PDB file of C-alpha atoms in Angstrom:
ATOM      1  CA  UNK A   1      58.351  -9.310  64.484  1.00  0.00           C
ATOM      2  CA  UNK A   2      58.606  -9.119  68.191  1.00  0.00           C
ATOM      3  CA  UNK A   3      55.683  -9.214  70.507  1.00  0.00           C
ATOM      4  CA  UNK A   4      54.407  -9.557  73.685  1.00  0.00           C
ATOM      5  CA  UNK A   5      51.313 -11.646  74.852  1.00  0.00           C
ATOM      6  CA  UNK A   6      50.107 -11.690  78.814  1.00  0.00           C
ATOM      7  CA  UNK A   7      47.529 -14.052  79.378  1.00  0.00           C
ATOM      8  CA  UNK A   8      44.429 -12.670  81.404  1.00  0.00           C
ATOM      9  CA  UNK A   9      43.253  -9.150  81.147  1.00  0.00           C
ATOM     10  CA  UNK A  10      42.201  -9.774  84.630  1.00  0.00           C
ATOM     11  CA  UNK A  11      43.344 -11.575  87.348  1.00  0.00           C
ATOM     12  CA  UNK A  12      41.828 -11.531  91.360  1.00  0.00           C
ATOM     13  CA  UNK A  13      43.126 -14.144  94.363  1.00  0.00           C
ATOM     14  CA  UNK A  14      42.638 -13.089  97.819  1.00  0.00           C
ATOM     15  CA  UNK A  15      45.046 -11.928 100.356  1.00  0.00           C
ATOM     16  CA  UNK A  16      48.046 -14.077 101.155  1.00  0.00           C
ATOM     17  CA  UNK A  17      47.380 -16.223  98.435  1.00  0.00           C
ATOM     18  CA  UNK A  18      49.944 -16.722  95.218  1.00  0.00           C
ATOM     19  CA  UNK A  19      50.241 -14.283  92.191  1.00  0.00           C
ATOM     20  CA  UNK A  20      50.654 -15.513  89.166  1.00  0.00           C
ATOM     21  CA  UNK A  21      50.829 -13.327  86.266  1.00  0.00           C
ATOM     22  CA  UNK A  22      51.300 -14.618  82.662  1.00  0.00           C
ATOM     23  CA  UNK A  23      53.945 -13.796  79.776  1.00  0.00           C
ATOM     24  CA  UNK A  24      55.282 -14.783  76.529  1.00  0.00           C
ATOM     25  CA  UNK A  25      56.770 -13.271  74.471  1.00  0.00           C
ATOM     26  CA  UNK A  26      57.978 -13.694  70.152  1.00  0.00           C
ATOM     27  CA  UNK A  27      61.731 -13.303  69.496  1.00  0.00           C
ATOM     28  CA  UNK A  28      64.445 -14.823  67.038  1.00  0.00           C
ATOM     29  CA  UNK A  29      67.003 -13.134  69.235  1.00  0.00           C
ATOM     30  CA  UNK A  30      67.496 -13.506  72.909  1.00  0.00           C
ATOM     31  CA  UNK A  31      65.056 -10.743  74.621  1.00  0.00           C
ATOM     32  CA  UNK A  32      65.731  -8.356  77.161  1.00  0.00           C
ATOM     33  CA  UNK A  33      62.420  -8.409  79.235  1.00  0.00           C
ATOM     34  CA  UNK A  34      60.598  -6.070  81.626  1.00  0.00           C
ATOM     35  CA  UNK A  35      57.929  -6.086  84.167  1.00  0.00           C
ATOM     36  CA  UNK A  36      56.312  -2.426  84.943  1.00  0.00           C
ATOM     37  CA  UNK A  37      53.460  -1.969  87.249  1.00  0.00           C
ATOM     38  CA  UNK A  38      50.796   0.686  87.435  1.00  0.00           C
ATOM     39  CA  UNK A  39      49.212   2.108  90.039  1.00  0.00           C
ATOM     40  CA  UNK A  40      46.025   4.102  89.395  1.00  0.00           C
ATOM     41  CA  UNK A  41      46.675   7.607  87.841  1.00  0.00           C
ATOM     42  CA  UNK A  42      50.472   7.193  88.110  1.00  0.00           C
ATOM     43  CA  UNK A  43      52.941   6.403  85.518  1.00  0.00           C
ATOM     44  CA  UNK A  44      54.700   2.872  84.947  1.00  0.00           C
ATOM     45  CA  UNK A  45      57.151   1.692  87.395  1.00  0.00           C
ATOM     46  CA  UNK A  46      60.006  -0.981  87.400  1.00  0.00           C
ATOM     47  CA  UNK A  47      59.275  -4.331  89.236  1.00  0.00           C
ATOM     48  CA  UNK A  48      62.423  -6.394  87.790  1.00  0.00           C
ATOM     49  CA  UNK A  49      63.777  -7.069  84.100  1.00  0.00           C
ATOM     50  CA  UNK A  50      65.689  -9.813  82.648  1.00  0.00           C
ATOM     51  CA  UNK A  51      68.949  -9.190  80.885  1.00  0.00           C
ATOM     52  CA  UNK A  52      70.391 -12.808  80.811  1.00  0.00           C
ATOM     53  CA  UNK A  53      72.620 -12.891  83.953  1.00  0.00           C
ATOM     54  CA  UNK A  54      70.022 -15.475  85.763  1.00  0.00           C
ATOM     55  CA  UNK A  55      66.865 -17.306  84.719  1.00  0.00           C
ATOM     56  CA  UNK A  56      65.172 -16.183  88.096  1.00  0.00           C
ATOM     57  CA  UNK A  57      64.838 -12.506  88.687  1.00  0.00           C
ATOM     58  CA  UNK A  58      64.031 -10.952  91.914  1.00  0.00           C
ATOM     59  CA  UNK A  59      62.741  -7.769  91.944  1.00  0.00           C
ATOM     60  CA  UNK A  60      60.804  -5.111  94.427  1.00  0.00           C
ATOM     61  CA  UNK A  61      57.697  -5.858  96.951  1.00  0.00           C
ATOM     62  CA  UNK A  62      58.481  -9.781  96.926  1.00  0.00           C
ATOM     63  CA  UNK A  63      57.966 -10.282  93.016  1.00  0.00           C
ATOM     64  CA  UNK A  64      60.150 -12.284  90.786  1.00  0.00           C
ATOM     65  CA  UNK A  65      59.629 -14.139  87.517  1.00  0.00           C
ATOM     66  CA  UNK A  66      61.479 -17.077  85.613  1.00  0.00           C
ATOM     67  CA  UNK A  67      62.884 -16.944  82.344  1.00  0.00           C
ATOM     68  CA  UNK A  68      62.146 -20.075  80.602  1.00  0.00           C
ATOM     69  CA  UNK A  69      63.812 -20.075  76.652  1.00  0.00           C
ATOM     70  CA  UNK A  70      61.752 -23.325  76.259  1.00  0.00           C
ATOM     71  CA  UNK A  71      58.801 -22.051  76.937  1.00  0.00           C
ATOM     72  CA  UNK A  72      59.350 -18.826  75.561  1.00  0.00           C
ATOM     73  CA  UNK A  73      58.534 -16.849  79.324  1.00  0.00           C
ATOM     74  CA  UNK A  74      58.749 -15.163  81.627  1.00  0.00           C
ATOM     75  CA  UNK A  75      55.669 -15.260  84.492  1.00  0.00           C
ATOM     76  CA  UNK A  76      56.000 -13.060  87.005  1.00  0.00           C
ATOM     77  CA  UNK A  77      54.962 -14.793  90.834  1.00  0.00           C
ATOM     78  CA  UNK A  78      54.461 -13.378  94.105  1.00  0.00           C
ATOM     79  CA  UNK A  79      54.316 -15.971  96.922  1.00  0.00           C
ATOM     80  CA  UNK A  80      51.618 -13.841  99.322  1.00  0.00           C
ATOM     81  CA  UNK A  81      49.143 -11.171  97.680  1.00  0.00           C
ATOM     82  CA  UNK A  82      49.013  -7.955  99.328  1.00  0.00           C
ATOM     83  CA  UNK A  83      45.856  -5.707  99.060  1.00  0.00           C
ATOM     84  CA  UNK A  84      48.407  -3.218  97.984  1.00  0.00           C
ATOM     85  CA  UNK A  85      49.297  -5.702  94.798  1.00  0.00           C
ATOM     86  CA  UNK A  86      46.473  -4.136  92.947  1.00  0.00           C
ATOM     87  CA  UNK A  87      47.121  -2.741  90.175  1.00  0.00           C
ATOM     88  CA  UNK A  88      47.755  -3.120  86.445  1.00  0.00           C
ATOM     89  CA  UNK A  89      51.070  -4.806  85.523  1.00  0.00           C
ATOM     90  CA  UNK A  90      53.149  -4.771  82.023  1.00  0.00           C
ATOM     91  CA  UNK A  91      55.230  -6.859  80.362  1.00  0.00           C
ATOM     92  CA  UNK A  92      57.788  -5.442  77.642  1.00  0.00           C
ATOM     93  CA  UNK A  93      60.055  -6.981  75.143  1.00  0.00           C
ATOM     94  CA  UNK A  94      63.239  -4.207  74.347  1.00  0.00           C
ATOM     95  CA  UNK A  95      63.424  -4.071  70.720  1.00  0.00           C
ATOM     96  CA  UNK A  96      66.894  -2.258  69.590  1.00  0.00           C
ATOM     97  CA  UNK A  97      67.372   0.687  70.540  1.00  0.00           C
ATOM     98  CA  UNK A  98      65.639  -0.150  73.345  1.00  0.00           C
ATOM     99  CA  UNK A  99      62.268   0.468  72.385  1.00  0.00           C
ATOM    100  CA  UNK A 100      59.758  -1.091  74.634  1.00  0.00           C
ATOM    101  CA  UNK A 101      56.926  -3.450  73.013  1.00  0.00           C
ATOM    102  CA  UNK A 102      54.474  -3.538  75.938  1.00  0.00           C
ATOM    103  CA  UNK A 103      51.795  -6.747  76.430  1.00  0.00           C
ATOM    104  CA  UNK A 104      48.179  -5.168  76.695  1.00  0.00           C
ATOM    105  CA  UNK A 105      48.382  -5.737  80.892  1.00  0.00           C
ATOM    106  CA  UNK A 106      47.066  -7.795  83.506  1.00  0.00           C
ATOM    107  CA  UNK A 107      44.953  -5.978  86.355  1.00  0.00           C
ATOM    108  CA  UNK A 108      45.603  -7.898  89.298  1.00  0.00           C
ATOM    109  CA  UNK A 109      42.989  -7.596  91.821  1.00  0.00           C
ATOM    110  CA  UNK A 110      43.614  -8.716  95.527  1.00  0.00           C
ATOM    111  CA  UNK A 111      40.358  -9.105  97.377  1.00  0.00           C
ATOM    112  CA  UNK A 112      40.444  -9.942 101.555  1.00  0.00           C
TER     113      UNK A 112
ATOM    114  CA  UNK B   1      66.533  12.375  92.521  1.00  0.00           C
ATOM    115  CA  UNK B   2      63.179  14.200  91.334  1.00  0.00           C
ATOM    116  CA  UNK B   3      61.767  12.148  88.691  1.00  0.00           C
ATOM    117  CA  UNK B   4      60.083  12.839  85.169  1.00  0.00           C
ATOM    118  CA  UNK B   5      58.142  15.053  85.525  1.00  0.00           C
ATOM    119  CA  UNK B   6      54.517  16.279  83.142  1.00  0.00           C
ATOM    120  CA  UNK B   7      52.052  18.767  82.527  1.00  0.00           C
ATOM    121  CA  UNK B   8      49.115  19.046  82.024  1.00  0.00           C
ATOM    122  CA  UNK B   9      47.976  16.207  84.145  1.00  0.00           C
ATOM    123  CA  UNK B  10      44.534  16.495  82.728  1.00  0.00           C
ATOM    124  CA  UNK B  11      43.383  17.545  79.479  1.00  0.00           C
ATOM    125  CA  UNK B  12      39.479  17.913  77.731  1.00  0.00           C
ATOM    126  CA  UNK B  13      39.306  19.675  74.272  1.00  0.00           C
ATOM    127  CA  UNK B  14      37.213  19.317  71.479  1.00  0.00           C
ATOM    128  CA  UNK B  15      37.937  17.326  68.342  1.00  0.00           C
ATOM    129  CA  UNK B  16      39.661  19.519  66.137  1.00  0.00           C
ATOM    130  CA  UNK B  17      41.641  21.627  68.464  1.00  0.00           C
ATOM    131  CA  UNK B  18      45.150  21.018  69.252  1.00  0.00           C
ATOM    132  CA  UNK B  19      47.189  20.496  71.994  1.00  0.00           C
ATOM    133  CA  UNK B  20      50.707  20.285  73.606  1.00  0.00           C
ATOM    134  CA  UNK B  21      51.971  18.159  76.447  1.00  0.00           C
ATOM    135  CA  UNK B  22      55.290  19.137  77.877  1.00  0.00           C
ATOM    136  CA  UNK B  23      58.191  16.294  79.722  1.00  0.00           C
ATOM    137  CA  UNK B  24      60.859  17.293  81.902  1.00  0.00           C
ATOM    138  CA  UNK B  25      63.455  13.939  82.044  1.00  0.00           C
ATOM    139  CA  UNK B  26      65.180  12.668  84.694  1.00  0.00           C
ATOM    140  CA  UNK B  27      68.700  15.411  85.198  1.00  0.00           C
ATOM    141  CA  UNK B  28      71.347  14.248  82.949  1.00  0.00           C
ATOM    142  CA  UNK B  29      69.356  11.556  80.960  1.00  0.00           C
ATOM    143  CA  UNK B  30      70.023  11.528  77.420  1.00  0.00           C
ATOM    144  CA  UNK B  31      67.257   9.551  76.167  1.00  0.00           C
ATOM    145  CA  UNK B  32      63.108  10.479  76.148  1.00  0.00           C
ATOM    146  CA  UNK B  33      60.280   8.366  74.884  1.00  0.00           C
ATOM    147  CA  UNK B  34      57.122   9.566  74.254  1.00  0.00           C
ATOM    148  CA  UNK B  35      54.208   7.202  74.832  1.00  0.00           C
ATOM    149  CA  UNK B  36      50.906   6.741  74.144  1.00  0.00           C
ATOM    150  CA  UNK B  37      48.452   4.221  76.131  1.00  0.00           C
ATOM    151  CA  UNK B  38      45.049   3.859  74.907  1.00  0.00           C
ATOM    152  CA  UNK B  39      42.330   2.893  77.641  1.00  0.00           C
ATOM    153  CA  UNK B  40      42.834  -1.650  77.755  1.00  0.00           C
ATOM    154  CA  UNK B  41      46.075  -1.136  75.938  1.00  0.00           C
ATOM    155  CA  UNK B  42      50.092  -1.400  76.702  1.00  0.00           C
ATOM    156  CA  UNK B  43      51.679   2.048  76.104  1.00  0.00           C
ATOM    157  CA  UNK B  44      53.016   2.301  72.044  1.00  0.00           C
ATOM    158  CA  UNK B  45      55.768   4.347  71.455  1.00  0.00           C
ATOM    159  CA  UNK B  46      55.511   7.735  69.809  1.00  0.00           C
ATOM    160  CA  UNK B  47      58.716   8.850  69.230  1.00  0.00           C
ATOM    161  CA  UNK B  48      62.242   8.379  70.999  1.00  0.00           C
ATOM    162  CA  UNK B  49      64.844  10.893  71.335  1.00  0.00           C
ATOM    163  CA  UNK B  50      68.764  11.101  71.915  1.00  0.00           C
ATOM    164  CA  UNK B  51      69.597  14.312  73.052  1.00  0.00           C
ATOM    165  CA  UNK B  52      67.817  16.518  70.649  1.00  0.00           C
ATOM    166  CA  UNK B  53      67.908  14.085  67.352  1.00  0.00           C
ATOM    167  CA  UNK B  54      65.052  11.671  66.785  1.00  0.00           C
ATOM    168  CA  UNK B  55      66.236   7.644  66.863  1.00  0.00           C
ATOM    169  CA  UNK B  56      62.072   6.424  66.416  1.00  0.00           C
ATOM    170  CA  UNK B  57      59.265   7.943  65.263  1.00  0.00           C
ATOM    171  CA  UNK B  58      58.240   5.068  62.991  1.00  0.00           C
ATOM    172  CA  UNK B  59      54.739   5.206  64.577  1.00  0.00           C
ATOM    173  CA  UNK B  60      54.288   8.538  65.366  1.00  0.00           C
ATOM    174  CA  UNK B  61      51.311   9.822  63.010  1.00  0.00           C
ATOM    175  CA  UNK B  62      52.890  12.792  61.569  1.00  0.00           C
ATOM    176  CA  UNK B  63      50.206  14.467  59.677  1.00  0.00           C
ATOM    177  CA  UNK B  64      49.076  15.447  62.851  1.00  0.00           C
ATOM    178  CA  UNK B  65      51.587  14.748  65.711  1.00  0.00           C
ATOM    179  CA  UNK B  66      54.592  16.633  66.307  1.00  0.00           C
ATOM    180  CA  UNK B  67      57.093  16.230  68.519  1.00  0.00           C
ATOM    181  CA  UNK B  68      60.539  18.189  69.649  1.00  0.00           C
ATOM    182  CA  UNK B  69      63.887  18.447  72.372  1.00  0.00           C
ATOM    183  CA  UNK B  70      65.374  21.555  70.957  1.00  0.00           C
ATOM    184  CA  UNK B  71      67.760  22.164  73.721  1.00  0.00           C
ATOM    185  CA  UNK B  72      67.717  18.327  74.710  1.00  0.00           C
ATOM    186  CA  UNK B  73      66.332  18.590  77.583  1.00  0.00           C
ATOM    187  CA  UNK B  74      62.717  19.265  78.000  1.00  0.00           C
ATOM    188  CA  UNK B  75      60.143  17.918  75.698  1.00  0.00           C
ATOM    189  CA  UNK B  76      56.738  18.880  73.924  1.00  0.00           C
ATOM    190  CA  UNK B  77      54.380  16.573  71.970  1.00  0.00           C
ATOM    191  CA  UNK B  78      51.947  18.339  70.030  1.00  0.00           C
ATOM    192  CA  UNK B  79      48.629  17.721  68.236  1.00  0.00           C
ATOM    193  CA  UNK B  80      46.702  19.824  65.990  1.00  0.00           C
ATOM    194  CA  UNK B  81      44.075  18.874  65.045  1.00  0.00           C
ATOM    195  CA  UNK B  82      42.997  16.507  67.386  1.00  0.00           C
ATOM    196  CA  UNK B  83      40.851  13.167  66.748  1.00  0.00           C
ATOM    197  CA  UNK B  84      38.501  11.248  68.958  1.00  0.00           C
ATOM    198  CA  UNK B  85      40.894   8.346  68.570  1.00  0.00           C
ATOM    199  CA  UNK B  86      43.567  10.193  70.660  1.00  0.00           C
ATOM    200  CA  UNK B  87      41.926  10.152  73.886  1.00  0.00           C
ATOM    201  CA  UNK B  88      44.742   8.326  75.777  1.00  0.00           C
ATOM    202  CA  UNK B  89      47.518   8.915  78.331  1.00  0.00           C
ATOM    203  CA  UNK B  90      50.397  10.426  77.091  1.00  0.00           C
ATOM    204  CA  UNK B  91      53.764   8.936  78.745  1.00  0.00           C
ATOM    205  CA  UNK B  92      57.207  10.915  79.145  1.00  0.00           C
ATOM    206  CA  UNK B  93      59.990   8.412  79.883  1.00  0.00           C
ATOM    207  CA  UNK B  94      63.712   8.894  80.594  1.00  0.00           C
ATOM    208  CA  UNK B  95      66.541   6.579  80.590  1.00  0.00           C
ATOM    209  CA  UNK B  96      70.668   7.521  80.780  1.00  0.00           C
ATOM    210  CA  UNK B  97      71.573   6.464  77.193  1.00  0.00           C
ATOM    211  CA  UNK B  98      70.179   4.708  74.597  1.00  0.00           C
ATOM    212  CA  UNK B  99      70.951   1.711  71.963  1.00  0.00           C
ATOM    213  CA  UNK B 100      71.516  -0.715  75.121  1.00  0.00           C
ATOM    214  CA  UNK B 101      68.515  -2.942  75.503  1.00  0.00           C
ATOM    215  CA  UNK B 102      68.960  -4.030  78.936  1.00  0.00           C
ATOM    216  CA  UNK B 103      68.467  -0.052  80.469  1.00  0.00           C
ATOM    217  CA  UNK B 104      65.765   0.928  82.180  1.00  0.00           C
ATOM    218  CA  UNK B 105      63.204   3.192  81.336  1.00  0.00           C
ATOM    219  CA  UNK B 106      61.965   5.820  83.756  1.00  0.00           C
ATOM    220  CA  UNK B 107      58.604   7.072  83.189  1.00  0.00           C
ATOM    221  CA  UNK B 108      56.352  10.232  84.118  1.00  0.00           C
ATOM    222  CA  UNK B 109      52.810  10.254  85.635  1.00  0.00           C
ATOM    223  CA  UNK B 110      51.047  10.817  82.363  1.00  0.00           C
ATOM    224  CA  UNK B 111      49.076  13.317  80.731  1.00  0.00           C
ATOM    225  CA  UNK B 112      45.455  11.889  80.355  1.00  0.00           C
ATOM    226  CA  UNK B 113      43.722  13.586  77.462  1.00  0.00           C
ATOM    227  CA  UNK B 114      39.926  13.123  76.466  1.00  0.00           C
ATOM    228  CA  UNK B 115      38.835  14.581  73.253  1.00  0.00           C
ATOM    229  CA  UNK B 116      34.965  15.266  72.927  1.00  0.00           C
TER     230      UNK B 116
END
């Protein structure tokens, strides 16, 4: 079965330093792979998703992430945390019909 | 373009009692999820619709969820009678079609329930 595991409940760096947020995921098929975040009391928003046109996906407010089949991946990095970064971020596996299989989160903290 | 949109935003009942959430998609959207995201938890879907049939609802509990998109449009997700173990967020989400893995999924602000 499919699943999705993101290392770290809980990650903090301070400001302007790199973001590194952890995924893997389980698949015998090639994955189509998201990365939501969530900002307090909101709903889930798109950062970027990979759907096997590149390896390296860029995506909104500087993020992008790296598929890696090898490694069976696909971390999500931010070259300069923002005190707006914080916030809890998803990773989902789409499963056919496109239902998403979300990773239990990261909450990213970003401290001065 | 106005987005999903959900009401209640808030929600406190008693165990027992039920409930109903309602989800207005995206315009034109053919697709709606229903969600639910337990506090420390990724969001598990509910049920998933296309227009107004059901494609998922593998994991929705149905002895005491219901769920329908007469018109297939709107939405309402019901529960009667309610269990501690349902305080969550509820999440609407939209999307233009469905059975293509690569589309994204657009979702609502939530309806955050706590059951006493």
């Amino acid at each position: 079965a499919q699943s999705v595991t993101q290392l770290g409940s809980h990650v903090s760096v301070s400001e302007g330093a790199l973001v590194l947020l952890r995924c893997n995921y389980s698949s015998s098929v090639p994955p189509y792979l998201f990365w939501y975040v969530q900002y307090p009391n909101q709903g889930l928003q798109l950062l970027l998703k990979y759907t096997s046109a590149a390896t390296l996906v860029k995506g909104i407010n500087g993020f992008e992430a790296e598929f890696k089949k090898s490694e069976t991946s696909f971390h999500l990095t931010k070259p300069s945390a923002h005190m707006s970064d914080a916030a809890e971020y998803f990773c989902a596996y789409s499963g056919g019909y496109n239902k998403l299989i979300f990773g239990a989160g990261t909450r990213l903290a970003v401290h001065p | 373009e106005a987005g999903v949109a959900q009401s209640p935003r808030y929600k406190i009942i008693e165990k027992r009692q039920s409930v109903a959430f309602w989800c207005n998609p995206i315009s034109g959207h053919a697709t709606l999820y229903w969600y639910q995201q337990i506090l420390g938890q990724g969001p598990k879907l509910l049920i998933q619709f296309q227009n107004n049939g059901v494609v998922d609802d593998s994991q929705l509990p149905k002895d005491r969820f219901s769920a329908e998109r007469l018109k297939g449009v709107d939405s309402t997700l019901k529960i009667q009678p309610a269990k501690l173990e349902d305080s969550a967020v509820y999440l609407c989400a939209s999307s233009v079609t469905s059975g293509r893995q690569e589309e994204t999924q657009y979702f609502g602000p939530g309806t955050r329930l706590l059951v006493l």
